[in-house]
């Protein structure tokens, strides 16, 4: 059984799309299971359908307005880098409405429903491939994996959306009596879960460099401090996920192929720049091609 695992990474998901396109179209790989966290959960439905051009079109045309119904920050581009500032009016409006977060991401839920049709969902659910999205249950303090086989169309679209909600900048969702948020808060790379569900070969796309050498810009305001802090935490979670995945693979006699980003794409994955994401998709494709032509893919 072969599984494709795609980590969280916000706008960097465009790179993962390029890698997946090469694996599916050029290497002709077939997968029994697709697992995604955050941006990875947005990709897996269309990858399983092999609707590559459709999802590529989404990732190369999305903007901040496509994601946020109330964006809590402003974006300043200086010296080739993007930094965020507080949109005080938007944050104040959100808090006055009784929201528990600085911003809201209901536009993303609408985008998910627009791009994944009910007929496509039914085709996937009735097919042999399992799709799982990772979410964090903050109330019960655990990570949960939501399979397409267990839900109807509306519910599964909601779980995809919940998997992407990077709090406190995006929506906190109360569902089934619990509060849910971005799956990356608990598990960035669900390699271990793929193996526990029977995968013997795992192709894992990790939206981070293999060796950490990022030097983040100094924090200019509370929001940039929060993004730097969460970036640090998620990097550590991702590193631990990979280590645990490798340990589980050795114990279960499974194979893992790891596809890291060869360079730092961005230090702020909440910024959705169409031109940048178009380049990342292409670079992901070319990177996967160079990996295939060069060294062995096996990286245990």
mmCIF file of C-alpha atoms in Angstrom, residues 2-296:
data_model
loop_
_atom_site.group_PDB
_atom_site.id
_atom_site.type_symbol
_atom_site.label_atom_id
_atom_site.label_comp_id
_atom_site.label_asym_id
_atom_site.label_seq_id
_atom_site.Cartn_x
_atom_site.Cartn_y
_atom_site.Cartn_z
ATOM 1 C CA UNK A 2 1.391 3.384 -1.003
ATOM 2 C CA UNK A 3 0.524 6.723 0.618
ATOM 3 C CA UNK A 4 1.128 10.345 -0.344
ATOM 4 C CA UNK A 5 1.569 12.641 2.656
ATOM 5 C CA UNK A 6 1.640 16.433 2.296
ATOM 6 C CA UNK A 7 2.612 18.642 5.220
ATOM 7 C CA UNK A 8 1.179 21.969 6.248
ATOM 8 C CA UNK A 9 2.724 25.158 4.931
ATOM 9 C CA UNK A 10 0.130 27.714 3.825
ATOM 10 C CA UNK A 11 1.048 29.345 0.527
ATOM 11 C CA UNK A 12 4.007 26.957 0.181
ATOM 12 C CA UNK A 13 1.460 24.308 -0.784
ATOM 13 C CA UNK A 14 2.060 25.428 -4.359
ATOM 14 C CA UNK A 15 5.489 23.770 -4.203
ATOM 15 C CA UNK A 16 3.907 20.539 -2.957
ATOM 16 C CA UNK A 17 1.478 20.654 -5.861
ATOM 17 C CA UNK A 18 4.354 20.750 -8.326
ATOM 18 C CA UNK A 19 6.088 17.799 -6.671
ATOM 19 C CA UNK A 20 2.837 15.798 -6.621
ATOM 20 C CA UNK A 21 2.190 16.614 -10.272
ATOM 21 C CA UNK A 22 5.513 15.061 -11.247
ATOM 22 C CA UNK A 23 4.937 11.968 -9.116
ATOM 23 C CA UNK A 24 1.471 11.394 -10.546
ATOM 24 C CA UNK A 25 1.915 12.397 -14.177
ATOM 25 C CA UNK A 26 5.536 11.584 -14.979
ATOM 26 C CA UNK A 27 6.345 8.751 -12.587
ATOM 27 C CA UNK A 28 2.814 7.342 -12.981
ATOM 28 C CA UNK A 29 2.586 6.496 -9.290
ATOM 29 C CA UNK A 30 -0.692 5.231 -7.872
ATOM 30 C CA UNK A 31 -1.677 5.835 -4.275
ATOM 31 C CA UNK A 32 -4.025 3.944 -1.994
ATOM 32 C CA UNK A 33 -4.086 6.720 0.567
ATOM 33 C CA UNK A 34 -3.692 10.508 0.613
ATOM 34 C CA UNK A 35 -3.060 12.341 3.894
ATOM 35 C CA UNK A 36 -2.832 16.098 4.261
ATOM 36 C CA UNK A 37 -2.359 18.688 6.953
ATOM 37 C CA UNK A 38 -3.519 22.273 6.467
ATOM 38 C CA UNK A 39 -2.566 23.258 2.895
ATOM 39 C CA UNK A 40 -1.926 19.572 2.227
ATOM 40 C CA UNK A 41 -5.588 18.841 2.938
ATOM 41 C CA UNK A 42 -6.561 21.345 0.236
ATOM 42 C CA UNK A 43 -4.485 19.476 -2.338
ATOM 43 C CA UNK A 44 -5.280 15.820 -1.733
ATOM 44 C CA UNK A 45 -8.848 15.660 -3.103
ATOM 45 C CA UNK A 46 -7.857 16.997 -6.508
ATOM 46 C CA UNK A 47 -4.647 14.982 -6.591
ATOM 47 C CA UNK A 48 -6.625 11.810 -5.892
ATOM 48 C CA UNK A 49 -8.939 12.741 -8.782
ATOM 49 C CA UNK A 50 -5.836 13.570 -10.872
ATOM 50 C CA UNK A 51 -7.347 16.989 -11.519
ATOM 51 C CA UNK A 52 -3.891 18.534 -11.586
ATOM 52 C CA UNK A 53 -4.632 21.521 -13.808
ATOM 53 C CA UNK A 54 -7.701 22.400 -11.783
ATOM 54 C CA UNK A 55 -5.916 22.590 -8.441
ATOM 55 C CA UNK A 56 -2.889 24.258 -10.036
ATOM 56 C CA UNK A 57 -5.233 26.951 -11.310
ATOM 57 C CA UNK A 58 -6.519 27.493 -7.785
ATOM 58 C CA UNK A 59 -3.056 27.734 -6.234
ATOM 59 C CA UNK A 60 -1.777 30.104 -8.897
ATOM 60 C CA UNK A 61 -4.724 32.501 -8.703
ATOM 61 C CA UNK A 62 -5.584 32.612 -4.992
ATOM 62 C CA UNK A 63 -5.270 35.911 -3.099
ATOM 63 C CA UNK A 64 -5.730 37.089 0.489
ATOM 64 C CA UNK A 65 -9.389 37.791 -0.323
ATOM 65 C CA UNK A 66 -9.836 34.194 -1.456
ATOM 66 C CA UNK A 67 -8.904 33.029 2.045
ATOM 67 C CA UNK A 68 -9.973 35.701 4.513
ATOM 68 C CA UNK A 69 -13.492 37.011 5.059
ATOM 69 C CA UNK A 70 -11.849 39.364 7.555
ATOM 70 C CA UNK A 71 -8.089 39.694 7.166
ATOM 71 C CA UNK A 72 -6.494 40.862 10.429
ATOM 72 C CA UNK A 73 -3.219 42.086 9.012
ATOM 73 C CA UNK A 74 -1.687 44.277 6.352
ATOM 74 C CA UNK A 75 1.215 43.227 4.140
ATOM 75 C CA UNK A 76 4.278 45.356 3.552
ATOM 76 C CA UNK A 77 6.842 44.324 0.968
ATOM 77 C CA UNK A 78 10.319 45.697 1.468
ATOM 78 C CA UNK A 79 13.703 44.540 0.143
ATOM 79 C CA UNK A 80 12.084 41.456 -1.378
ATOM 80 C CA UNK A 81 10.546 40.272 1.903
ATOM 81 C CA UNK A 82 6.960 40.454 3.138
ATOM 82 C CA UNK A 83 6.185 41.561 6.665
ATOM 83 C CA UNK A 84 2.785 41.823 8.277
ATOM 84 C CA UNK A 85 1.306 44.613 10.329
ATOM 85 C CA UNK A 86 -1.879 44.808 12.367
ATOM 86 C CA UNK A 87 -5.054 45.960 10.641
ATOM 87 C CA UNK A 88 -6.407 47.538 13.820
ATOM 88 C CA UNK A 89 -9.865 48.294 12.432
ATOM 89 C CA UNK A 90 -10.453 44.740 11.152
ATOM 90 C CA UNK A 91 -9.230 43.202 14.400
ATOM 91 C CA UNK A 92 -11.402 45.535 16.475
ATOM 92 C CA UNK A 93 -14.488 44.730 14.387
ATOM 93 C CA UNK A 94 -13.848 41.010 14.771
ATOM 94 C CA UNK A 95 -13.441 41.234 18.532
ATOM 95 C CA UNK A 96 -16.547 43.408 18.900
ATOM 96 C CA UNK A 97 -18.524 40.728 17.066
ATOM 97 C CA UNK A 98 -17.498 38.298 19.803
ATOM 98 C CA UNK A 99 -14.950 36.365 17.764
ATOM 99 C CA UNK A 100 -12.205 34.501 19.614
ATOM 100 C CA UNK A 101 -9.689 35.127 16.833
ATOM 101 C CA UNK A 102 -8.225 38.208 15.171
ATOM 102 C CA UNK A 103 -9.466 37.235 11.708
ATOM 103 C CA UNK A 104 -11.947 34.966 9.930
ATOM 104 C CA UNK A 105 -11.473 32.603 6.984
ATOM 105 C CA UNK A 106 -15.013 31.825 5.792
ATOM 106 C CA UNK A 107 -14.023 32.735 2.229
ATOM 107 C CA UNK A 108 -11.746 29.706 2.234
ATOM 108 C CA UNK A 109 -14.678 27.418 3.058
ATOM 109 C CA UNK A 110 -16.584 28.913 0.135
ATOM 110 C CA UNK A 111 -13.561 28.344 -2.115
ATOM 111 C CA UNK A 112 -13.329 24.697 -1.045
ATOM 112 C CA UNK A 113 -16.998 24.097 -1.855
ATOM 113 C CA UNK A 114 -16.603 25.908 -5.170
ATOM 114 C CA UNK A 115 -13.581 23.898 -6.299
ATOM 115 C CA UNK A 116 -14.605 20.464 -4.959
ATOM 116 C CA UNK A 117 -18.003 19.584 -6.386
ATOM 117 C CA UNK A 118 -20.478 17.200 -4.806
ATOM 118 C CA UNK A 119 -20.098 14.771 -7.719
ATOM 119 C CA UNK A 120 -16.306 14.775 -7.329
ATOM 120 C CA UNK A 121 -16.696 14.107 -3.623
ATOM 121 C CA UNK A 122 -19.008 11.152 -4.303
ATOM 122 C CA UNK A 123 -16.573 9.770 -6.878
ATOM 123 C CA UNK A 124 -13.807 9.869 -4.293
ATOM 124 C CA UNK A 125 -15.903 8.453 -1.471
ATOM 125 C CA UNK A 126 -17.148 5.576 -3.626
ATOM 126 C CA UNK A 127 -13.660 4.834 -4.944
ATOM 127 C CA UNK A 128 -10.892 2.626 -3.546
ATOM 128 C CA UNK A 129 -8.655 5.474 -2.341
ATOM 129 C CA UNK A 130 -8.857 6.817 1.215
ATOM 130 C CA UNK A 131 -8.399 10.532 1.925
ATOM 131 C CA UNK A 132 -7.609 11.820 5.404
ATOM 132 C CA UNK A 133 -7.265 15.372 6.684
ATOM 133 C CA UNK A 134 -5.546 16.279 9.955
ATOM 134 C CA UNK A 135 -7.263 18.495 12.529
ATOM 135 C CA UNK A 136 -6.398 19.585 16.071
ATOM 136 C CA UNK A 137 -9.064 19.059 18.730
ATOM 137 C CA UNK A 138 -8.192 21.748 21.249
ATOM 138 C CA UNK A 139 -10.938 20.720 23.679
ATOM 139 C CA UNK A 140 -9.791 17.106 23.989
ATOM 140 C CA UNK A 141 -6.111 17.928 23.466
ATOM 141 C CA UNK A 142 -5.580 15.472 20.618
ATOM 142 C CA UNK A 143 -4.950 15.178 16.897
ATOM 143 C CA UNK A 144 -7.720 13.618 14.793
ATOM 144 C CA UNK A 145 -7.710 12.260 11.246
ATOM 145 C CA UNK A 146 -10.940 12.670 9.298
ATOM 146 C CA UNK A 147 -11.542 10.143 6.506
ATOM 147 C CA UNK A 148 -13.679 10.966 3.488
ATOM 148 C CA UNK A 149 -15.462 7.638 4.042
ATOM 149 C CA UNK A 150 -16.985 8.817 7.321
ATOM 150 C CA UNK A 151 -18.696 12.041 6.259
ATOM 151 C CA UNK A 152 -21.073 13.590 3.771
ATOM 152 C CA UNK A 153 -20.064 16.340 1.351
ATOM 153 C CA UNK A 154 -20.765 19.338 3.582
ATOM 154 C CA UNK A 155 -19.017 17.830 6.604
ATOM 155 C CA UNK A 156 -15.905 16.793 4.710
ATOM 156 C CA UNK A 157 -15.557 20.257 3.177
ATOM 157 C CA UNK A 158 -15.751 21.659 6.708
ATOM 158 C CA UNK A 159 -13.011 19.313 7.945
ATOM 159 C CA UNK A 160 -10.745 20.395 5.087
ATOM 160 C CA UNK A 161 -11.398 24.014 6.043
ATOM 161 C CA UNK A 162 -10.800 23.337 9.732
ATOM 162 C CA UNK A 163 -7.491 21.645 8.928
ATOM 163 C CA UNK A 164 -6.322 24.941 7.393
ATOM 164 C CA UNK A 165 -7.460 27.354 10.107
ATOM 165 C CA UNK A 166 -4.226 28.832 11.427
ATOM 166 C CA UNK A 167 -5.425 30.401 14.667
ATOM 167 C CA UNK A 168 -5.465 33.091 16.006
ATOM 168 C CA UNK A 169 -5.385 34.654 12.514
ATOM 169 C CA UNK A 170 -8.130 32.443 11.064
ATOM 170 C CA UNK A 171 -11.386 30.963 12.315
ATOM 171 C CA UNK A 172 -11.715 28.813 15.414
ATOM 172 C CA UNK A 173 -14.477 26.286 14.736
ATOM 173 C CA UNK A 174 -16.768 24.697 17.301
ATOM 174 C CA UNK A 175 -18.043 21.350 16.070
ATOM 175 C CA UNK A 176 -19.529 18.367 17.901
ATOM 176 C CA UNK A 177 -19.093 20.208 21.182
ATOM 177 C CA UNK A 178 -15.334 20.729 20.672
ATOM 178 C CA UNK A 179 -13.112 23.539 19.423
ATOM 179 C CA UNK A 180 -11.035 22.664 16.361
ATOM 180 C CA UNK A 181 -8.135 24.356 14.577
ATOM 181 C CA UNK A 182 -5.283 23.798 12.121
ATOM 182 C CA UNK A 183 -4.026 20.224 12.088
ATOM 183 C CA UNK A 184 -0.447 21.484 12.027
ATOM 184 C CA UNK A 185 -0.721 22.540 15.656
ATOM 185 C CA UNK A 186 -0.574 18.835 16.514
ATOM 186 C CA UNK A 187 0.858 17.040 13.486
ATOM 187 C CA UNK A 188 2.499 18.733 10.528
ATOM 188 C CA UNK A 189 3.539 15.559 8.670
ATOM 189 C CA UNK A 190 1.253 12.541 9.337
ATOM 190 C CA UNK A 191 3.733 9.874 8.235
ATOM 191 C CA UNK A 192 3.139 7.813 11.374
ATOM 192 C CA UNK A 193 -0.618 7.747 10.784
ATOM 193 C CA UNK A 194 -0.125 6.595 7.177
ATOM 194 C CA UNK A 195 1.988 3.653 8.348
ATOM 195 C CA UNK A 196 -0.437 2.783 11.138
ATOM 196 C CA UNK A 197 -3.173 2.593 8.496
ATOM 197 C CA UNK A 198 -1.215 0.084 6.472
ATOM 198 C CA UNK A 199 1.077 2.057 4.163
ATOM 199 C CA UNK A 200 4.288 0.221 3.304
ATOM 200 C CA UNK A 201 5.657 2.998 1.064
ATOM 201 C CA UNK A 202 5.182 6.667 1.951
ATOM 202 C CA UNK A 203 6.019 9.627 -0.278
ATOM 203 C CA UNK A 204 6.124 12.622 2.083
ATOM 204 C CA UNK A 205 6.265 16.195 0.770
ATOM 205 C CA UNK A 206 7.594 18.432 3.541
ATOM 206 C CA UNK A 207 7.265 22.167 3.026
ATOM 207 C CA UNK A 208 10.433 23.038 4.867
ATOM 208 C CA UNK A 209 14.148 22.739 4.194
ATOM 209 C CA UNK A 210 15.838 19.592 5.484
ATOM 210 C CA UNK A 211 18.444 21.640 7.365
ATOM 211 C CA UNK A 212 17.146 24.629 9.298
ATOM 212 C CA UNK A 213 19.051 27.761 8.295
ATOM 213 C CA UNK A 214 16.372 30.438 8.386
ATOM 214 C CA UNK A 215 17.127 33.750 10.027
ATOM 215 C CA UNK A 216 13.776 35.450 10.600
ATOM 216 C CA UNK A 217 13.473 39.210 10.509
ATOM 217 C CA UNK A 218 13.171 40.912 13.915
ATOM 218 C CA UNK A 219 9.587 41.181 15.170
ATOM 219 C CA UNK A 220 8.091 44.609 14.459
ATOM 220 C CA UNK A 221 4.702 44.187 16.123
ATOM 221 C CA UNK A 222 2.686 41.615 18.107
ATOM 222 C CA UNK A 223 1.464 39.904 14.913
ATOM 223 C CA UNK A 224 4.943 39.413 13.455
ATOM 224 C CA UNK A 225 6.050 38.138 16.860
ATOM 225 C CA UNK A 226 3.180 35.634 16.849
ATOM 226 C CA UNK A 227 4.009 34.405 13.345
ATOM 227 C CA UNK A 228 7.686 34.028 14.282
ATOM 228 C CA UNK A 229 6.748 32.166 17.452
ATOM 229 C CA UNK A 230 4.326 29.833 15.666
ATOM 230 C CA UNK A 231 6.857 29.312 12.895
ATOM 231 C CA UNK A 232 9.406 28.185 15.466
ATOM 232 C CA UNK A 233 6.894 25.842 17.140
ATOM 233 C CA UNK A 234 5.672 24.313 13.883
ATOM 234 C CA UNK A 235 9.230 23.721 12.691
ATOM 235 C CA UNK A 236 9.907 21.739 15.870
ATOM 236 C CA UNK A 237 6.647 19.782 15.494
ATOM 237 C CA UNK A 238 7.514 18.988 11.884
ATOM 238 C CA UNK A 239 10.992 17.783 12.821
ATOM 239 C CA UNK A 240 9.575 15.499 15.517
ATOM 240 C CA UNK A 241 6.911 14.154 13.131
ATOM 241 C CA UNK A 242 9.602 13.121 10.651
ATOM 242 C CA UNK A 243 11.718 11.466 13.352
ATOM 243 C CA UNK A 244 8.741 9.535 14.693
ATOM 244 C CA UNK A 245 7.738 8.607 11.157
ATOM 245 C CA UNK A 246 11.198 7.214 10.439
ATOM 246 C CA UNK A 247 11.188 5.253 13.702
ATOM 247 C CA UNK A 248 7.748 3.812 12.921
ATOM 248 C CA UNK A 249 8.830 2.954 9.376
ATOM 249 C CA UNK A 250 11.868 1.038 10.647
ATOM 250 C CA UNK A 251 9.718 -0.825 13.164
ATOM 251 C CA UNK A 252 7.001 -1.655 10.602
ATOM 252 C CA UNK A 253 9.451 -2.342 7.748
ATOM 253 C CA UNK A 254 8.058 0.508 5.636
ATOM 254 C CA UNK A 255 9.872 2.803 3.212
ATOM 255 C CA UNK A 256 9.768 6.614 3.235
ATOM 256 C CA UNK A 257 10.680 8.961 0.396
ATOM 257 C CA UNK A 258 11.133 12.500 1.722
ATOM 258 C CA UNK A 259 10.738 15.538 -0.521
ATOM 259 C CA UNK A 260 11.906 18.682 1.293
ATOM 260 C CA UNK A 261 11.985 22.151 -0.222
ATOM 261 C CA UNK A 262 15.569 22.704 -1.436
ATOM 262 C CA UNK A 263 15.520 26.392 -0.463
ATOM 263 C CA UNK A 264 13.567 28.634 1.916
ATOM 264 C CA UNK A 265 10.445 29.670 0.030
ATOM 265 C CA UNK A 266 9.101 32.203 2.525
ATOM 266 C CA UNK A 267 9.160 33.002 6.223
ATOM 267 C CA UNK A 268 5.487 34.015 6.189
ATOM 268 C CA UNK A 269 3.208 31.412 4.630
ATOM 269 C CA UNK A 270 0.089 33.504 5.344
ATOM 270 C CA UNK A 271 0.973 35.784 2.423
ATOM 271 C CA UNK A 272 -0.649 34.508 -0.792
ATOM 272 C CA UNK A 273 1.110 35.996 -3.797
ATOM 273 C CA UNK A 274 -0.068 34.611 -7.150
ATOM 274 C CA UNK A 275 3.160 35.291 -9.029
ATOM 275 C CA UNK A 276 5.253 33.760 -6.273
ATOM 276 C CA UNK A 277 3.054 30.681 -5.961
ATOM 277 C CA UNK A 278 3.152 30.110 -9.709
ATOM 278 C CA UNK A 279 6.951 29.999 -9.513
ATOM 279 C CA UNK A 280 6.828 27.646 -6.516
ATOM 280 C CA UNK A 281 4.585 25.179 -8.348
ATOM 281 C CA UNK A 282 7.019 25.049 -11.260
ATOM 282 C CA UNK A 283 10.045 24.747 -8.957
ATOM 283 C CA UNK A 284 8.366 21.866 -7.098
ATOM 284 C CA UNK A 285 7.861 20.013 -10.354
ATOM 285 C CA UNK A 286 11.448 20.603 -11.477
ATOM 286 C CA UNK A 287 12.804 19.616 -8.068
ATOM 287 C CA UNK A 288 10.935 16.295 -8.132
ATOM 288 C CA UNK A 289 12.235 15.685 -11.655
ATOM 289 C CA UNK A 290 15.836 16.345 -10.578
ATOM 290 C CA UNK A 291 15.405 14.056 -7.576
ATOM 291 C CA UNK A 292 14.135 11.283 -9.825
ATOM 292 C CA UNK A 293 16.977 11.664 -12.285
ATOM 293 C CA UNK A 294 19.627 12.018 -9.622
ATOM 294 C CA UNK A 295 20.087 10.272 -6.314
ATOM 295 C CA UNK A 296 17.951 7.473 -4.932
#
